[in-house]
Coordinates of C-alpha atoms in Angstrom, one line a residue:
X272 CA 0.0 0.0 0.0
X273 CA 1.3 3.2 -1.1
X274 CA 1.9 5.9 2.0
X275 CA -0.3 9.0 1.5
X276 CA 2.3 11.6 0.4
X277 CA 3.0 15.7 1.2
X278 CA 5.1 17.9 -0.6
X279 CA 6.7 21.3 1.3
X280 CA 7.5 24.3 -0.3
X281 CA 9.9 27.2 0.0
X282 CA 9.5 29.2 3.3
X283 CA 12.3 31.4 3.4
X284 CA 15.5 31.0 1.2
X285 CA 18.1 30.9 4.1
X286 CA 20.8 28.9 3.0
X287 CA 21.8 27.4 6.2
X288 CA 25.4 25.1 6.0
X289 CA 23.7 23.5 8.7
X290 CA 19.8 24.7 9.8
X291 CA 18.6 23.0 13.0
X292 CA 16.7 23.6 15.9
X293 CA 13.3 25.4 15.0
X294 CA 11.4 26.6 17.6
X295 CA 8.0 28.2 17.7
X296 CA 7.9 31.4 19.9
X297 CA 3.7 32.3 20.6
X298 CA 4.3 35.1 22.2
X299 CA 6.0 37.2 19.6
X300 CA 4.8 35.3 16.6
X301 CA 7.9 34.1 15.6
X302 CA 9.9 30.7 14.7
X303 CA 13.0 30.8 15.5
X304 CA 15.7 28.5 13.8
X305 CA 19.8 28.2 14.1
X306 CA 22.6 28.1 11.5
X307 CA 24.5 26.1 13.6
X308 CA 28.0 26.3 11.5
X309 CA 27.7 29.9 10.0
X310 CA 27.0 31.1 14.0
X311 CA 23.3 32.8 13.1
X312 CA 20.0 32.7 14.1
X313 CA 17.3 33.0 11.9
X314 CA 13.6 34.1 12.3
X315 CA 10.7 34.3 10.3
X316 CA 6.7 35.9 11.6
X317 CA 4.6 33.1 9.8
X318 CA 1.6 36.0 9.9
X319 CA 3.3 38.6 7.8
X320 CA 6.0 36.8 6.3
X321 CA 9.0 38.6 7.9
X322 CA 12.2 37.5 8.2
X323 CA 15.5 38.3 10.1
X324 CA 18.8 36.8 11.5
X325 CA 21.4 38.0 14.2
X326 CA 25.1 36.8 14.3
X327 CA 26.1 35.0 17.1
X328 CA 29.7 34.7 18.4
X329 CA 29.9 30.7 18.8
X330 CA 27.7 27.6 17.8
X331 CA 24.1 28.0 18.4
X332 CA 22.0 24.8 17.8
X333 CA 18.3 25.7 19.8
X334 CA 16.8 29.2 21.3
X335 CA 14.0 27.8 23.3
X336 CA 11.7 30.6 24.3
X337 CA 11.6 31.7 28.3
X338 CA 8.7 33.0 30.7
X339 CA 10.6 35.8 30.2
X340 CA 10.1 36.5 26.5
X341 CA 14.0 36.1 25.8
X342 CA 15.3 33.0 24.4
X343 CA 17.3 30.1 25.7
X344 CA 20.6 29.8 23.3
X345 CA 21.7 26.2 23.6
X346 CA 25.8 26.4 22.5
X347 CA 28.5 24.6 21.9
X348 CA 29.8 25.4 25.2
X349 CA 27.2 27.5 26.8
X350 CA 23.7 28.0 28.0
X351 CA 22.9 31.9 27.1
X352 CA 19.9 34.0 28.2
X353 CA 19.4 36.4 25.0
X354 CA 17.1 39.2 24.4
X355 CA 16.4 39.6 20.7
X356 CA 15.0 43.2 20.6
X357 CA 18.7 44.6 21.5
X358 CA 21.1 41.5 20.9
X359 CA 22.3 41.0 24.8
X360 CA 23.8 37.6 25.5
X361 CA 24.2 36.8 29.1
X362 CA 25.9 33.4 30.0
X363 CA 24.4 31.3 32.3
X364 CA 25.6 28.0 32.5
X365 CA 29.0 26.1 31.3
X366 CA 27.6 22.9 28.4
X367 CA 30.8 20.6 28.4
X368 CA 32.6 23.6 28.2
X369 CA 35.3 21.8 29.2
X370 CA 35.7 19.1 26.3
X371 CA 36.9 20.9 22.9
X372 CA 35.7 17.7 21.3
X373 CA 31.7 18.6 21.6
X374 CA 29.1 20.6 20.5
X375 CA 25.7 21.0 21.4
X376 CA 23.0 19.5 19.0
X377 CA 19.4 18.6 19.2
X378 CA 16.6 19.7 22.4
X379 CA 13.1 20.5 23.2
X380 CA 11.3 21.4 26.2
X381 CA 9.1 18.8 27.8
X382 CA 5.9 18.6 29.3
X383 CA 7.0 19.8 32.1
X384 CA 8.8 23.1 31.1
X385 CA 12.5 21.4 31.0
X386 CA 15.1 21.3 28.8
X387 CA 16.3 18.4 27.2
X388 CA 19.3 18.8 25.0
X389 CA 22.3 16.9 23.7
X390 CA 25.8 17.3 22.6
X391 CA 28.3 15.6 19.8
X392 CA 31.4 15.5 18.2
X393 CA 32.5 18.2 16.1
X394 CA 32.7 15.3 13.9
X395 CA 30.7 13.4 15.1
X396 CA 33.4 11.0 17.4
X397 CA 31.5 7.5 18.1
X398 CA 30.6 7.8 21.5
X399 CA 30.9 11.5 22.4
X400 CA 27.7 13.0 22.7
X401 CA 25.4 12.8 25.9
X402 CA 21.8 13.9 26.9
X403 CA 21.1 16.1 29.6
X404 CA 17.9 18.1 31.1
X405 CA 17.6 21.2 32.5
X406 CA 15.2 21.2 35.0
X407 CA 14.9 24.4 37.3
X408 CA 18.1 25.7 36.2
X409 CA 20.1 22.8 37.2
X410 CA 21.8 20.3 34.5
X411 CA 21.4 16.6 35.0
X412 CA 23.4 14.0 32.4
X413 CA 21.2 11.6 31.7
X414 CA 22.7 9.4 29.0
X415 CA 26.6 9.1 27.4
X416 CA 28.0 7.4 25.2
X417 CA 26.0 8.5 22.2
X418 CA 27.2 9.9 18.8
X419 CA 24.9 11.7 17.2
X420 CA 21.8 12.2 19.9
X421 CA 18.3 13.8 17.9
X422 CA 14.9 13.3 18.0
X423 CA 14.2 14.5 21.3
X424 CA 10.3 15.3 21.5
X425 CA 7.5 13.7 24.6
X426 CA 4.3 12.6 24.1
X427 CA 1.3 14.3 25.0
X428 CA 0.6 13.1 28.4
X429 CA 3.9 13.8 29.3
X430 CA 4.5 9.8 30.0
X431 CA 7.2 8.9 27.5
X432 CA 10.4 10.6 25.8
X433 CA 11.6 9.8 22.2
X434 CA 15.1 10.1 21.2
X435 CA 17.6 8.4 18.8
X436 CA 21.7 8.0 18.5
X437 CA 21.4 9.0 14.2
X438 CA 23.7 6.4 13.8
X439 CA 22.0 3.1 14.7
X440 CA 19.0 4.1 12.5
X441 CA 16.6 2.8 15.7
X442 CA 13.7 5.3 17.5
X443 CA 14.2 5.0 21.1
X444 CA 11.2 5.5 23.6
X445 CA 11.8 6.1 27.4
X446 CA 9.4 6.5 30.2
X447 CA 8.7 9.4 32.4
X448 CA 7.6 9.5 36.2
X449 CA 5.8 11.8 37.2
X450 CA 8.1 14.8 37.3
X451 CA 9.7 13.8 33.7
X452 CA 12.6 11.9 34.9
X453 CA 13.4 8.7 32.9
X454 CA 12.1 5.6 34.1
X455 CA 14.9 2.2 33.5
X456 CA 16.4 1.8 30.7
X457 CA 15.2 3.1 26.8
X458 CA 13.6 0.9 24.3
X459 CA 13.5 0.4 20.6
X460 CA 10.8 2.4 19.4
X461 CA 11.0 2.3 15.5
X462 CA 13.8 1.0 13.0
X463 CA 14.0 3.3 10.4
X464 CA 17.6 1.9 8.9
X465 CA 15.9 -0.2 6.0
X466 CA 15.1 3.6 4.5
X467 CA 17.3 6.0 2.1
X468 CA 18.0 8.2 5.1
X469 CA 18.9 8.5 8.7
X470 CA 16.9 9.7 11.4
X471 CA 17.5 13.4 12.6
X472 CA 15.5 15.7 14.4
X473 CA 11.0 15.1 15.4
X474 CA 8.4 16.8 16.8
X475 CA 4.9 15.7 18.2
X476 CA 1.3 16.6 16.8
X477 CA -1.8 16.8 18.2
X478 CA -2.6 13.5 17.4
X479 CA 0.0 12.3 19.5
X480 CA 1.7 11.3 16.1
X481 CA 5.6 11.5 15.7
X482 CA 6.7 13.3 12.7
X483 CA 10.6 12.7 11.9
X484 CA 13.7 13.9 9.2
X485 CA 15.5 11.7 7.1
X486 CA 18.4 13.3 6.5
X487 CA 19.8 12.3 3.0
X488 CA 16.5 10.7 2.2
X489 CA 14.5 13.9 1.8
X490 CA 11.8 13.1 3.4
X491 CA 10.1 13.6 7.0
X492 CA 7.6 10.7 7.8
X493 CA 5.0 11.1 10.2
X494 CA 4.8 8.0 12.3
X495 CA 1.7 6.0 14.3
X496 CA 1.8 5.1 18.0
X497 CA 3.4 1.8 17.0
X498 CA 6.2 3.1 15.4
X499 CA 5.1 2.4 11.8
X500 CA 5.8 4.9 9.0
X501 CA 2.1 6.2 7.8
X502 CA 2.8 9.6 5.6
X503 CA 5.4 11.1 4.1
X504 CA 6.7 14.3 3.1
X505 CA 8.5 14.6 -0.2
X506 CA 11.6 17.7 -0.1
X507 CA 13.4 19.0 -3.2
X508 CA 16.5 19.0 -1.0
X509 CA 18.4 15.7 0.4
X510 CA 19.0 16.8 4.0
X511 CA 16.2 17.8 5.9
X512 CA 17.1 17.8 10.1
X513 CA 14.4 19.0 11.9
X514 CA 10.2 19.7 11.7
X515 CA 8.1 22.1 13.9
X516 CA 4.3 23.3 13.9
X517 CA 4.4 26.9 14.4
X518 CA 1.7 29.6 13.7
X519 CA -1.4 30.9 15.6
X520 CA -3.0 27.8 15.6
X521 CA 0.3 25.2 15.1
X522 CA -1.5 24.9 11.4
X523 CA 1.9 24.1 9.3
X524 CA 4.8 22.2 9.6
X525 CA 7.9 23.9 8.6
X526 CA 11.2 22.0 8.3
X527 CA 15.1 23.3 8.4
X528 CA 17.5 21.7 5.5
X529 CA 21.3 22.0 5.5
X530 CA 23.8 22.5 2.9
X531 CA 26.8 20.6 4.8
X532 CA 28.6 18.0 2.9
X533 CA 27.2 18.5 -0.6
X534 CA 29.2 18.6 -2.9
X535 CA 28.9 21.1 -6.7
X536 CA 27.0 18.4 -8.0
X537 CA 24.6 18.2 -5.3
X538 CA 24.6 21.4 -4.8
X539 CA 23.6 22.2 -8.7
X540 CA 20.9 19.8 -8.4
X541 CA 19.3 20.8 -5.3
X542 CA 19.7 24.6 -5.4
X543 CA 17.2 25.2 -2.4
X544 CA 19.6 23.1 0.3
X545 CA 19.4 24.7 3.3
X546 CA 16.1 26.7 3.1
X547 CA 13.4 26.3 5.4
X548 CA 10.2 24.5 3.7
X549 CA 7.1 24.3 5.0
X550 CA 4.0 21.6 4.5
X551 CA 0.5 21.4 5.2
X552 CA 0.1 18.1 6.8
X553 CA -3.7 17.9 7.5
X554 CA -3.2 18.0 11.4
X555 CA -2.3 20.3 14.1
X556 CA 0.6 20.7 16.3
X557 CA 0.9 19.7 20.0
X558 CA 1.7 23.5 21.9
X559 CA 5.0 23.0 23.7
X560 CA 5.2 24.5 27.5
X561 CA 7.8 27.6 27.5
X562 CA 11.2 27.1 29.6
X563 CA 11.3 27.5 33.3
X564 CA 14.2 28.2 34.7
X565 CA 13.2 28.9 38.4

């Protein structure tokens, strides 16, 4: 049986190297998205069609909106407080800061208004990354030993976590008590290796439905409860990393793509790499809770 299939079009034209991390902001209207190797953030005002960008001074991969109406910047070394009406950056946390090997990389806020994020190599070292949470201002390691941690995103009811290590090609789910903290050990969720692509970053709709990137397949698939592929979204570009439902009413899924590792001849082909797309999918968005710090 043939999967029912979407197709996305152009958003903005913002030729990311590497775009990740889109985050809808409801108070201001905005999605926010990173550049993480050309050190910018990017915006766009679904409403009025608006766009922007500021240039940050290290590796940005998530701004998670705050109580406060400033932004969380998730960074390659640092946890940042930033206030996009006059640029200020305020440090407020070390992130592996002391290992030149990492980065930061994938996060969303859980049902419970913390943090989870993750780092990885630089290039991606077997084995380097982690996966943390914020919760209340304080960072707790939850996980090691991964490579390249994504997927982060938490079910409705707040009762389980999604994540997966790229690599393995495997969707991993983890329970949740009742303040959000991983029950036992992780287990295999979905296999997605038999596909063109590997899994990258996901998000949660409405329906309680998991809709996740293939990067290299061009392609984000929304998958069931069970874990089964049941839709699909066609991209003119190869490397899509990460969906998000943003506007008024969480109506449309837009998607960051990256230009990193093509090379002319990819690049020729797929002259949109590293745009955001959006997609009308048919369902609505599950609102995420806005970071608390205190």
């Amino acid at each position: 049986m043939s999967l029912p299939a979407l197709t996305a079009e152009l958003a903005v034209a913002s030729r990311c190297t590497l775009g990740e991390g889109p985050q809808w902001h409801a108070a201001t209207g905005r999605l926010y998205w990173c550049d993480i190797l050309a050190r910018r953030l990017h915006w766009l005002a679904p409403s009025t069609g608006a766009t922007g960008q500021h240039s940050l001074d290290h590796r940005v991969s998530l701004a998670a909106p705050l109580t406060s109406g400033e932004l969380l910047l998730v960074g390659e070394d640092r946890l940042s407080r930033f206030a996009p009406h006059n640029g200020r950056v305020e440090t407020l946390l070390d992130f592996e800061a002391d290992n030149p090997v990492t980065r930061s990389n994938d996060g969303r806020v859980d049902r419970h208004g913390s943090l989870w994020l993750s780092s990885m190599g630089k290039a991606a070292e077997p084995g380097a990354g982690s996966l943390y949470r914020l919760h209340r201002g304080e960072l707790t390691r939850l996980r090691t030993g991964l490579t390249i941690p994504n997927a982060i995103c938490f079910s409705p009811d707040g009762e389980f976590a999604w994540f997966t290590d790229t690599v393995t090609g495997v969707v991993m789910r983890w329970a949740l008590d009742r303040e959000g903290w991983p029950l036992g050990k992780p287990t295999h969720w979905a296999d997605v290796s038999a596909t063109s692509g590997h899994p990258d970053g996901a998000v949660v709709d409405a329906e309680g439905y998991l809709w996740l990137a293939l990067w290299g397949a061009g392609q984000v698939v929304r998958l069931d409860h069970d874990g089964h592929i049941v839709a699909k979204i066609e991209l003119p570009v190869s490397q899509p990393s990460c969906p998000v439902f943003a506007g008024k009413n969480l109506e449309r899924l837009y998607i960051t793509t990256a230009r990193e590792g093509l090379d002319q001849a990819s690049l020729a082909a797929q002259p949109l790499a590293g745009a955001l797309f959006v997609a009308d999918v048919g369902v609505t968005g599950l609102a995420e809770p806005v970071l608390r710090l205190t």
